[in-house]
Coordinates of C-alpha atoms in Angstrom, one line a residue:
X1 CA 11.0 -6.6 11.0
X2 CA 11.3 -3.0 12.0
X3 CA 7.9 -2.3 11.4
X4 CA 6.8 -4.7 14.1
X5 CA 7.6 -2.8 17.9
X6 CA 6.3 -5.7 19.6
X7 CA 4.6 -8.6 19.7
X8 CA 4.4 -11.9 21.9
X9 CA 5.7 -15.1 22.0
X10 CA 2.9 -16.7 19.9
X11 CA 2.3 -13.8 17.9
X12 CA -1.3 -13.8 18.9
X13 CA -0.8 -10.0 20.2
X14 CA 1.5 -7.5 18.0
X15 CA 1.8 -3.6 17.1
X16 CA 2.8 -2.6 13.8
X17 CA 3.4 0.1 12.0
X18 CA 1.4 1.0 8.9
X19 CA 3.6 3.0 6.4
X20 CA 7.3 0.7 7.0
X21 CA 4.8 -2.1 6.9
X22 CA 3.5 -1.4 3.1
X23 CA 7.3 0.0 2.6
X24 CA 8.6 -3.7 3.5
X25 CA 6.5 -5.2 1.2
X26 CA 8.3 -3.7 -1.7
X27 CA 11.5 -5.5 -1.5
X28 CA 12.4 -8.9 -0.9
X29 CA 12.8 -10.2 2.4
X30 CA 17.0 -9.6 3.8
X31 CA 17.2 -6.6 1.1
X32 CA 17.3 -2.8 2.7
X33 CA 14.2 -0.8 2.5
X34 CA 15.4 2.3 0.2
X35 CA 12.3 4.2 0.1
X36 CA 10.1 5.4 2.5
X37 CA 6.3 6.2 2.0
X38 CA 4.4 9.1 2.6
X39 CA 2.1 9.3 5.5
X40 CA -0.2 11.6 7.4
X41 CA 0.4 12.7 10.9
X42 CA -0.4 10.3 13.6
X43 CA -3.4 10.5 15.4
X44 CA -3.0 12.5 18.5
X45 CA -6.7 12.4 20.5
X46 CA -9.1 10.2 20.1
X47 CA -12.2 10.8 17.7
X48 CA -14.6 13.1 18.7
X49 CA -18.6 12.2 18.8
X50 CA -20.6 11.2 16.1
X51 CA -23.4 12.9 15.8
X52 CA -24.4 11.9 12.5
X53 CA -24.5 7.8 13.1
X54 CA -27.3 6.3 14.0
X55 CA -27.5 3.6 16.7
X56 CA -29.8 1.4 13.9
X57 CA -26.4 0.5 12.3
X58 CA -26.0 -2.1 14.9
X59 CA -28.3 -4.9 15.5
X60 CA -29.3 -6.3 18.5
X61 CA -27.3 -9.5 17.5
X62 CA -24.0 -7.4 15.9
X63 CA -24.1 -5.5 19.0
X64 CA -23.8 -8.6 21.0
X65 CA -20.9 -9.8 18.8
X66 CA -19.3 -6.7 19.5
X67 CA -19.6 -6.6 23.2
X68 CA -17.8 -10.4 23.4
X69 CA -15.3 -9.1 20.6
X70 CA -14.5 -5.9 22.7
X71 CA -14.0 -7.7 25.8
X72 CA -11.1 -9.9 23.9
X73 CA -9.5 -6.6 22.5
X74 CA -9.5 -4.9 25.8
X75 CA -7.6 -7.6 27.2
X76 CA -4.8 -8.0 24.6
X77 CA -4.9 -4.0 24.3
X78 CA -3.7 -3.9 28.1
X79 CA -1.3 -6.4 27.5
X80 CA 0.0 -3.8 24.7
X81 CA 0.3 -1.6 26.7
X82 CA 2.2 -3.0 29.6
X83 CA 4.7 -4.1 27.3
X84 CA 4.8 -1.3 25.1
X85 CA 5.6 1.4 28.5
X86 CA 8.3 4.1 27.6
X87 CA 8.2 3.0 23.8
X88 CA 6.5 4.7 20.1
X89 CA 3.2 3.3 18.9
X90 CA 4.4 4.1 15.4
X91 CA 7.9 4.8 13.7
X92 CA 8.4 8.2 12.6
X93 CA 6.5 9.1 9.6
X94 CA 7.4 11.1 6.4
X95 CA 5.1 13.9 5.2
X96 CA 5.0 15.5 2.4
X97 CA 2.8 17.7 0.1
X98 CA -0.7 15.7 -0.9
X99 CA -0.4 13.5 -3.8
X100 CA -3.0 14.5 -7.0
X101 CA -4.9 11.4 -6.6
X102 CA -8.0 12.5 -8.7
X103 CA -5.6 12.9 -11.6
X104 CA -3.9 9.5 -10.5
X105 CA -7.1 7.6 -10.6
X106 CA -8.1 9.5 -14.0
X107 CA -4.7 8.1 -15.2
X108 CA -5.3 4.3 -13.9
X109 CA -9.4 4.7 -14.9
X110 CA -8.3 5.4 -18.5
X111 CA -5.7 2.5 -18.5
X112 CA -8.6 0.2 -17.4
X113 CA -10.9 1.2 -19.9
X114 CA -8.0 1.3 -22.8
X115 CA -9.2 -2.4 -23.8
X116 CA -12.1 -1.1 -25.2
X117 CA -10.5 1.3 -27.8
X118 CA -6.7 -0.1 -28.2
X119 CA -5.8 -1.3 -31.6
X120 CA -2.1 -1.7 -32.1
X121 CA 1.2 -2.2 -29.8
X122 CA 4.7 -1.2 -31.7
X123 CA 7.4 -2.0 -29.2
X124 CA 11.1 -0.9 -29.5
X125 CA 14.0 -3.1 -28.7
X126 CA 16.2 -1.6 -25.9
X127 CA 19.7 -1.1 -27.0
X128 CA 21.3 -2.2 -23.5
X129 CA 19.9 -4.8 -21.1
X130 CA 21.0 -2.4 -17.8
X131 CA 19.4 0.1 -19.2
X132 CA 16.2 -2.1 -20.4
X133 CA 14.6 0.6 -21.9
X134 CA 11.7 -0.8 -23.2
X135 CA 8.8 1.5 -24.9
X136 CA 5.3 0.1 -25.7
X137 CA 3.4 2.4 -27.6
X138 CA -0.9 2.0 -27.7
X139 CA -2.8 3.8 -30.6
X140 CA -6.1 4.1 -29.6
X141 CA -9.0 4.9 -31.5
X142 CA -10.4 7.1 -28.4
X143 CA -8.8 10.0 -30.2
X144 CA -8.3 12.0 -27.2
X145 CA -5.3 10.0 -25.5
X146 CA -2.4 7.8 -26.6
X147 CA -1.3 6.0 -23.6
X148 CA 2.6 5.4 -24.1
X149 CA 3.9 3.0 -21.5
X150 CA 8.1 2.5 -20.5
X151 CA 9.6 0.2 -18.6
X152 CA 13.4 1.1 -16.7
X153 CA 15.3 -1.3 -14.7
X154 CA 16.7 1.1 -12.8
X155 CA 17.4 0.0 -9.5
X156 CA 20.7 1.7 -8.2
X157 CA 18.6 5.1 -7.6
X158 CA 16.3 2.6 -5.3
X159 CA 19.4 1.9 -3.8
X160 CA 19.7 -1.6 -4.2
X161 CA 22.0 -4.0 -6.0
X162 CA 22.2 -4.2 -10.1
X163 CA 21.8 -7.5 -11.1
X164 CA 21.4 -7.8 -14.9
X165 CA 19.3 -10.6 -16.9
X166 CA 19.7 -10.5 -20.5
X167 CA 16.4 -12.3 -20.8
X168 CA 13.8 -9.4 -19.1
X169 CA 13.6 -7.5 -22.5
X170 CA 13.2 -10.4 -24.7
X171 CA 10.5 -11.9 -21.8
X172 CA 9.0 -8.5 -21.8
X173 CA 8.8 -8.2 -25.6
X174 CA 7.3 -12.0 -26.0
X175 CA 4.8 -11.0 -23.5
X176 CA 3.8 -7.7 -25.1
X177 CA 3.8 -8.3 -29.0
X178 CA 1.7 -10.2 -31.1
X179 CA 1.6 -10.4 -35.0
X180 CA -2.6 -10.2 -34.9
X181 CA -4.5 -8.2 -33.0
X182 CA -3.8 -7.9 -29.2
X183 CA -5.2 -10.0 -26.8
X184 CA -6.3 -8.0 -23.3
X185 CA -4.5 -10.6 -21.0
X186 CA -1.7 -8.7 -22.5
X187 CA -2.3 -5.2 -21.8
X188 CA -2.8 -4.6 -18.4
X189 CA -0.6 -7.5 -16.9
X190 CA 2.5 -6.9 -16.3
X191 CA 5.2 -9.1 -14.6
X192 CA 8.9 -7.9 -13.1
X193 CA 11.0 -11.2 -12.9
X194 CA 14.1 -9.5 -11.2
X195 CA 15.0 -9.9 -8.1
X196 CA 15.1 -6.2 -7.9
X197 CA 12.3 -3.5 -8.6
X198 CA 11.9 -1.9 -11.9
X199 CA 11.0 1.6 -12.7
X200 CA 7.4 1.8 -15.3
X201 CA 6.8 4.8 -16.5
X202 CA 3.0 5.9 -18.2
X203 CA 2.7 8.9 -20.3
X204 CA -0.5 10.3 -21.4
X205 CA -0.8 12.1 -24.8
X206 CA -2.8 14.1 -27.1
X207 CA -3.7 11.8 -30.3
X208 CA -2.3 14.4 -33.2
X209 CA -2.5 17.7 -31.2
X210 CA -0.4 19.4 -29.4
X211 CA 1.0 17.8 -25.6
X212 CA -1.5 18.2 -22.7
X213 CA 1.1 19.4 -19.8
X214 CA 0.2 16.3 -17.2
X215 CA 2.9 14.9 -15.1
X216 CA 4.2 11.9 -16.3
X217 CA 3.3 9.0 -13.5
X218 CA 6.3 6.8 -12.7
X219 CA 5.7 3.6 -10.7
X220 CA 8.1 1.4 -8.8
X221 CA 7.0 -2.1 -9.4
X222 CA 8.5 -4.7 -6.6
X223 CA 11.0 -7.9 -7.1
X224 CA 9.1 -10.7 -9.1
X225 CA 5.7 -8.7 -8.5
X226 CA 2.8 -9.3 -10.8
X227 CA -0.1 -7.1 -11.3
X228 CA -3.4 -6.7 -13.6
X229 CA -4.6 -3.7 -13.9
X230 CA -8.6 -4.3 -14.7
X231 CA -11.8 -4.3 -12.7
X232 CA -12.3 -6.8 -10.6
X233 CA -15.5 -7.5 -12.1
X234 CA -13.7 -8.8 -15.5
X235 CA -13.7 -12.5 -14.4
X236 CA -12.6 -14.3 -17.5
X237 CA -9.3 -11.1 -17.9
X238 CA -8.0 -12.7 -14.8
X239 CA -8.6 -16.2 -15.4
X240 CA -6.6 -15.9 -19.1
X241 CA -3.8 -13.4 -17.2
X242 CA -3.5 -16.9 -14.5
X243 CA -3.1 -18.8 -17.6
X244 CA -0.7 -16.8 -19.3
X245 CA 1.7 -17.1 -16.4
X246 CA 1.6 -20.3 -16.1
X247 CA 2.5 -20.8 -19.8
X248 CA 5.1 -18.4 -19.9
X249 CA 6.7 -18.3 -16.8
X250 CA 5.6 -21.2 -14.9
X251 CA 3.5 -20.0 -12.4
X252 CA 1.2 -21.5 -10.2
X253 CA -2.0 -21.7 -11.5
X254 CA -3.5 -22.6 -7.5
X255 CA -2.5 -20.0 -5.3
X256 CA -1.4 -20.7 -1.5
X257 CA -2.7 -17.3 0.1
X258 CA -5.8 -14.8 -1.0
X259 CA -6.0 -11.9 0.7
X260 CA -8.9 -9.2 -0.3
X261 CA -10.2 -6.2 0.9
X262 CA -13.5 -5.9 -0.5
X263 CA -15.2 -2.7 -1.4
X264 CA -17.8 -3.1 0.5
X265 CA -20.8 -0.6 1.1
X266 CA -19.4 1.9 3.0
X267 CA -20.7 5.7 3.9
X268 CA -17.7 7.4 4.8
X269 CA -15.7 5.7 2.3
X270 CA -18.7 7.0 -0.2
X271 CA -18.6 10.3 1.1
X272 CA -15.0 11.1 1.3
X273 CA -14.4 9.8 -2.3
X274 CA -11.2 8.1 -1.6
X275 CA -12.6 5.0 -3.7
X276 CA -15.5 3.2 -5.2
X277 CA -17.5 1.0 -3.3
X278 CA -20.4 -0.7 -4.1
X279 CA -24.2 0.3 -2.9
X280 CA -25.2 -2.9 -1.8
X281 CA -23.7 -6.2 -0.8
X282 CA -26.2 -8.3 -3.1
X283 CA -24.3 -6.0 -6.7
X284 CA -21.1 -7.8 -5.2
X285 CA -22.5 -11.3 -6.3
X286 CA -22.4 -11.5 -10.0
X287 CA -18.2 -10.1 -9.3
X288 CA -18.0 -12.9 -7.3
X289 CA -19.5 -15.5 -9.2
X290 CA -17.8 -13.6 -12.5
X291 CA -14.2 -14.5 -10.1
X292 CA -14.6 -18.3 -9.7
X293 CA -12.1 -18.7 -7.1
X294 CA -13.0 -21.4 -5.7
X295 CA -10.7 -23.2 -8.7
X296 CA -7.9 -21.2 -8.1
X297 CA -7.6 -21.7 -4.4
X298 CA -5.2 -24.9 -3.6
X299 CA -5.9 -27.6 -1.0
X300 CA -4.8 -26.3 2.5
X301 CA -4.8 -22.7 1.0
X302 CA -5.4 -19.9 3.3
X303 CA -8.1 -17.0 2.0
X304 CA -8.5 -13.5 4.5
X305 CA -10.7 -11.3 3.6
X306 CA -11.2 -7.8 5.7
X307 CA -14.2 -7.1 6.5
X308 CA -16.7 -3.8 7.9
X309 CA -18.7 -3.9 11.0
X310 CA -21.8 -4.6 9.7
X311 CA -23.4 -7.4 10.2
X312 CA -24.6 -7.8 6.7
X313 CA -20.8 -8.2 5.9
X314 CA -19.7 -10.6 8.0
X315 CA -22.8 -12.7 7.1
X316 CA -22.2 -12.6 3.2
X317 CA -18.6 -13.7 3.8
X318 CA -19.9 -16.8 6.5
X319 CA -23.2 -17.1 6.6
X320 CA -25.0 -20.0 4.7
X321 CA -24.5 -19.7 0.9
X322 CA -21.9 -17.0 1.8
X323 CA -18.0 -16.7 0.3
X324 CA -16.5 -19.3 2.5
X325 CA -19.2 -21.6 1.8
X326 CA -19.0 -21.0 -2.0
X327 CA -15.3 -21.3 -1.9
X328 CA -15.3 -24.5 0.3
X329 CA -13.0 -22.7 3.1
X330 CA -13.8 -22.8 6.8
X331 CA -12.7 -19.9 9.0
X332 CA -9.7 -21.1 11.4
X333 CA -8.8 -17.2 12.6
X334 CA -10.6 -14.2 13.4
X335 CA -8.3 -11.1 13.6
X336 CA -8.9 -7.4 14.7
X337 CA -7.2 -4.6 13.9
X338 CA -7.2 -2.0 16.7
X339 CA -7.2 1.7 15.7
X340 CA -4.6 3.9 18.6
X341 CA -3.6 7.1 18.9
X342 CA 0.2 7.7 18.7
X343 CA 0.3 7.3 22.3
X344 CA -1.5 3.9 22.2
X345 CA -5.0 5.0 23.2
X346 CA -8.4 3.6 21.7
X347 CA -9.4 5.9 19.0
X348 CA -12.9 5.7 20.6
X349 CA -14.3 3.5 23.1
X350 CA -14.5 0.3 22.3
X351 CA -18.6 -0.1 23.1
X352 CA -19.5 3.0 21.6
X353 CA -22.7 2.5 19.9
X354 CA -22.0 4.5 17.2
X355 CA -18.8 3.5 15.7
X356 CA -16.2 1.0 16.2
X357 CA -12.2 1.5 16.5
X358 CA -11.3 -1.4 14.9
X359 CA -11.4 -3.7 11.8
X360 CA -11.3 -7.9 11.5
X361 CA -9.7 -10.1 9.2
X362 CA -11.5 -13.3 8.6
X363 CA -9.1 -15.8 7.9
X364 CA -9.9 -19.4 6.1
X365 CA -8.5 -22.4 5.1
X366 CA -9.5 -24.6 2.5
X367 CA -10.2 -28.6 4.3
X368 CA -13.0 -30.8 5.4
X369 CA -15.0 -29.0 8.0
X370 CA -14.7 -31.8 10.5
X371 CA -10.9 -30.8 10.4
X372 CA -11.4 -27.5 11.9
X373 CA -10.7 -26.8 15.2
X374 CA -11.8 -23.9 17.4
X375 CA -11.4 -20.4 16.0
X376 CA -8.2 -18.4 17.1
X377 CA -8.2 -15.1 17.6
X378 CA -5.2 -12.8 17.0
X379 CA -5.5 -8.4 17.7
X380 CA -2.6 -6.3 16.5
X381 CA -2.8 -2.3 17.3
X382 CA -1.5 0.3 15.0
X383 CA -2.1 4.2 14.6
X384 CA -4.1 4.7 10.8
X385 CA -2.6 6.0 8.4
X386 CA -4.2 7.7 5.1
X387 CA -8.4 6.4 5.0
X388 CA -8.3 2.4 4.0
X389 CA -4.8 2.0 4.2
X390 CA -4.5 -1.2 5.6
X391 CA -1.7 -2.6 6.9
X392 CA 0.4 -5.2 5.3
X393 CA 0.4 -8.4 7.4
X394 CA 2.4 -11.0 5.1
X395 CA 4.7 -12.2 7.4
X396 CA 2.4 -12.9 9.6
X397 CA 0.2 -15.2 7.3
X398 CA 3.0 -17.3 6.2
X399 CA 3.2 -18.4 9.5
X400 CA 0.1 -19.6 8.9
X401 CA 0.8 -20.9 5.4
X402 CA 3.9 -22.6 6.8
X403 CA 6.1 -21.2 4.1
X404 CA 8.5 -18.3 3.5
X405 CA 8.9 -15.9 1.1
X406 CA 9.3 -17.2 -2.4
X407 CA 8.0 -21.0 -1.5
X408 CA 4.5 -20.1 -1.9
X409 CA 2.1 -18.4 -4.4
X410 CA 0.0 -15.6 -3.5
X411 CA -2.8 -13.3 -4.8
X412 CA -4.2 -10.4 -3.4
X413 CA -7.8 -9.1 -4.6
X414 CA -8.4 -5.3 -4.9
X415 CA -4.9 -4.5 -4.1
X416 CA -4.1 -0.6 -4.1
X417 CA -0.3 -1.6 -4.3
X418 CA 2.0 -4.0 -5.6
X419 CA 3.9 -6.8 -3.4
X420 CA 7.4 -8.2 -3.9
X421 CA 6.4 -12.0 -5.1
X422 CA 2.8 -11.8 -5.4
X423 CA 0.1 -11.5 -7.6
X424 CA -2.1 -8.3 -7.1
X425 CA -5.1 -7.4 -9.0
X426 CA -7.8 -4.4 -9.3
X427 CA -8.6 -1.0 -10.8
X428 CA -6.3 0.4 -8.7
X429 CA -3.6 -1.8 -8.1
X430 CA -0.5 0.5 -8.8
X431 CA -1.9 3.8 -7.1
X432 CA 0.4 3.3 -3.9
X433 CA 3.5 2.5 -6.1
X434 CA 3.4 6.1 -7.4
X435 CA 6.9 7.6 -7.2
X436 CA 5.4 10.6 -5.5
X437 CA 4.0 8.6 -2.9
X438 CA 7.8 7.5 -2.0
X439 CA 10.7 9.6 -0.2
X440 CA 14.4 8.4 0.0
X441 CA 14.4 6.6 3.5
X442 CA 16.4 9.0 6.3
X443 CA 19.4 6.0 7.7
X444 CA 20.3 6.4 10.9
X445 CA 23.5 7.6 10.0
X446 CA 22.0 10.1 7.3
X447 CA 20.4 11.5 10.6
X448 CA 23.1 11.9 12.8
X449 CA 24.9 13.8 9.6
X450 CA 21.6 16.0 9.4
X451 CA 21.6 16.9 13.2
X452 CA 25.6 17.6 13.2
X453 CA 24.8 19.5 10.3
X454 CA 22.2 21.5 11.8
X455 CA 24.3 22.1 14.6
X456 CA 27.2 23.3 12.3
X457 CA 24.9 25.9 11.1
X458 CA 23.2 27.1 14.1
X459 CA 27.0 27.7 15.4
X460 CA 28.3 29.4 12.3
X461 CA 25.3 31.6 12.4
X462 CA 25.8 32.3 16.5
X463 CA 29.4 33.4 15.1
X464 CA 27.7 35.4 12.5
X465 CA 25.7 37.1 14.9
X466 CA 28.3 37.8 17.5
X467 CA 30.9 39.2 14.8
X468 CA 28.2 41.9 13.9
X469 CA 27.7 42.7 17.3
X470 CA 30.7 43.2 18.1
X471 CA 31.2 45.1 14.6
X472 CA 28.4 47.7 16.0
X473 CA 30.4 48.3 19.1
X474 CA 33.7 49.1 17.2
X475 CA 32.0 51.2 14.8
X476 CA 30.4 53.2 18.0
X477 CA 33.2 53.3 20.3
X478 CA 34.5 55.0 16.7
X479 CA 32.2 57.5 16.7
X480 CA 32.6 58.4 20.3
X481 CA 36.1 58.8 20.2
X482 CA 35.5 61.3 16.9
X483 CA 33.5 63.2 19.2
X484 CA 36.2 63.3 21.7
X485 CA 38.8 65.0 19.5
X486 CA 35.8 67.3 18.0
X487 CA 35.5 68.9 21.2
X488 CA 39.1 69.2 22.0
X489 CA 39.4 71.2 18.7
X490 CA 36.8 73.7 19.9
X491 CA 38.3 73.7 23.0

């Protein structure tokens, strides 16, 4: 796991990186890591004040929690560091030019709401299965768009083996046409049964005018990844999508792991615009209740659900009545997430009043209450990456789960990118597969052929400049010597 630098025996302590960590998650465990995604610079120095929080945001009792929860990160952050001496907080990042987002989430916001106005699917059989070029064309009656959606196995430009099944384009066909009227299960699920990612591409179109010049959006979805694109508030869209799964492909209909990250009410999430969130904890109920996962969770199955500061949070996830509760799981693991600098510092201090530099993870399993032992704590440290990317800890909870890759099923809630294997589901679940968000990952051999390369050059052009120096000084001692014989002329 490259994108672990360290961690300890029991895995209780660990520092990971963000970016390779998300990147990792897109390909099946043993296969090579082609792409690479975009990042921001790390954080050099830690945040400045705050002047704008307020001290109220803490209660007397959160503040207390925070203080015991602080002395526990303290100690596993010097651990960290004595271990980590002489090495990188964070692997090198790739930057690039800012991704349009706002047209992005236009894009996926108009996908979401194409159940409302879609009224026919015409699909077109591919004419060779390695090239599984399959189109689906949607005529809506929205008159402004016709969303036109193609799917391309095309994995040799991810770098990674090609592996041809006849049956994708007849699976993907099955799944997609109907003879009556669509149902929506089938159009915003979507399911990639090779062992190898696939290439879907969305175009956006004028209906009966003339083309609206918007880059077409290309997404890379992962090995044996499944996502529905919808709200999460749509309930009974993910109950039939579970269903259909099931029927078709026989997938689990209980799933093993559930990992969320909740938009909870959040200012400077709010304020930045990065994402939606919701003004209130008690307008997340009725989305709950709406999800009913309580059936879908199987016996022994592990739920983690990140989590803000505020106390209000933590309470609606644990307190009486709260998730847990409603969902019969009792937390085993609490785990924070520790916010560094690229040199390993605390983004702030860690009993600042104001604001916190880290995040938790509440982890639960579903048993009999008497069953559950004392809660374990686990911190991990890692420099942020862009606003609410979190990082993507799936090893890590199937050693919890007891299983590896591929033996257990998985869903994760409000997911902002796909998983190889999983199940992810929200409004915005293919943002982060983007093509633009991706580079072509620099091997270590690609970079010792750049640096000898840049050294070629910097020699040829020391040559360069030397020849033309030495040029001048030909061209003057040429002159000089004209001058000579001019003046033995006059003479």
């Amino acid at each position: 796991m490259e994108y672990i630098l360290w961690h300890n025996a029991d895995w209780t302590r660990f520092v990971i990186d963000i970016p390779d960590s998300i990147s990792a998650a897109q390909v099946i465990r043993g296969q090579p890591v082609a792409y690479q995604l975009l990042s921001c610079p790390p954080q050099k120095k830690e945040w400045g004040n705050n002047e704008k929080a307020s001290v109220t945001n803490f209660s007397v009792k959160a503040q207390g929690r925070h203080d015991d929860v602080a002395k526990v990160i303290c100690e596993a952050h010097g651990e960290m560091k004595n271990a980590m001496q002489g090495r990188k907080w964070c692997n090198d990042r790739f930057l690039g030019r800012r991704a349009n987002y706002k047209l992005l989430d236009l894009l996926l916001q108009n996908l979401v709401d194409g159940h409302q106005y879609t009224q026919t699917i015409e699909i077109q059989e591919p004419v060779e299965p390695n090239t599984a070029d399959v189109q689906v064309r949607i005529t809506p009656a929205f008159q402004a768009w016709r969303p036109t959606v193609r799917v391309i196995n095309d994995c040799k430009t991810r770098g990674l083996s090609m592996i041809t099944n006849n049956h994708v384009n007849a699976d993907l066909t099955r799944l997609l046409s109907t003879t009556s009227e669509p149902k929506e299960v089938f159009k915003r699920l979507f399911y990639n049964p090779n062992p190898h990612a696939v290439k879907l591409t969305i175009e956006l179109r004028p209906n009966d005018q003339e083309y609206i010049a918007i880059p077409h959006p290309h997404f890379w979805i992962p090995p044996r990844a499944t996502f529905l694109l919808s709200d999460c508030c749509e309930g009974d869209l993910f109950h039939q999508s579970v269903k259909e799964m099931h029927k078709k492909y026989g997938h689990a209909q209980l799933f093993d792991l559930v990992l969320m990250d909740p938009p909870w009410p959040n200012k400077s999430a709010e304020n930045s615009g990065n994402y939606k969130t919701f003004r209130f904890v008690e307008d997340m109920r009725q989305m709950w209740s709406a999800m009913s996962l309580e059936q879908y969770i199987a016996p022994g199955g592990i739920v983690a659900v990140w989590i803000t500061n505020r106390e209000l949070v933590r309470d609606e996830v644990l307190g009486p009545g709260g998730l847990f509760a409603r969902w019969g799981v009792c937390l085993i693991e609490e785990w924070y997430y520790l916010k560094t600098t690229k040199t390993g510092d605390e983004l702030c201090d860690l009993r600042d009043q104001f604001r916190k530099p880290y995040e938790t993870l509440l982890v639960g399993k579903k048993t009999n209450p008497r069953l559950t032992n004392s809660i374990k704590t686990r911190v991990f440290a890692g420099v942020p990456d862009l606003h609410s990317r979190k990082p993507v800890v799936k090893e890590m909870l199937e050693l919890i789960i007891g299983k590896e890759d591929g033996q257990y099923a998985a869903l994760e809630i409000f997911a902002r990118a796909c998983t190889s294997g999983w199940m992810s589901w929200g409004n915005e679940v293919i943002k982060h597969n983007w093509e633009r968000c991706w580079v072509k990952k620099v091997t270590d051999e690609r970079r010792e052929q750049i640096a000898e390369e840049k050294k070629t050059r910097a020699e040829a052009k020391k040559r360069g400049e030397n020849k033309e120096t030495k040029s001048i000084d030909f061209s003057t001692q040429s002159v000089k010597a004209g001058e000579k014989r001019k003046a033995s002329d006059l003479e």
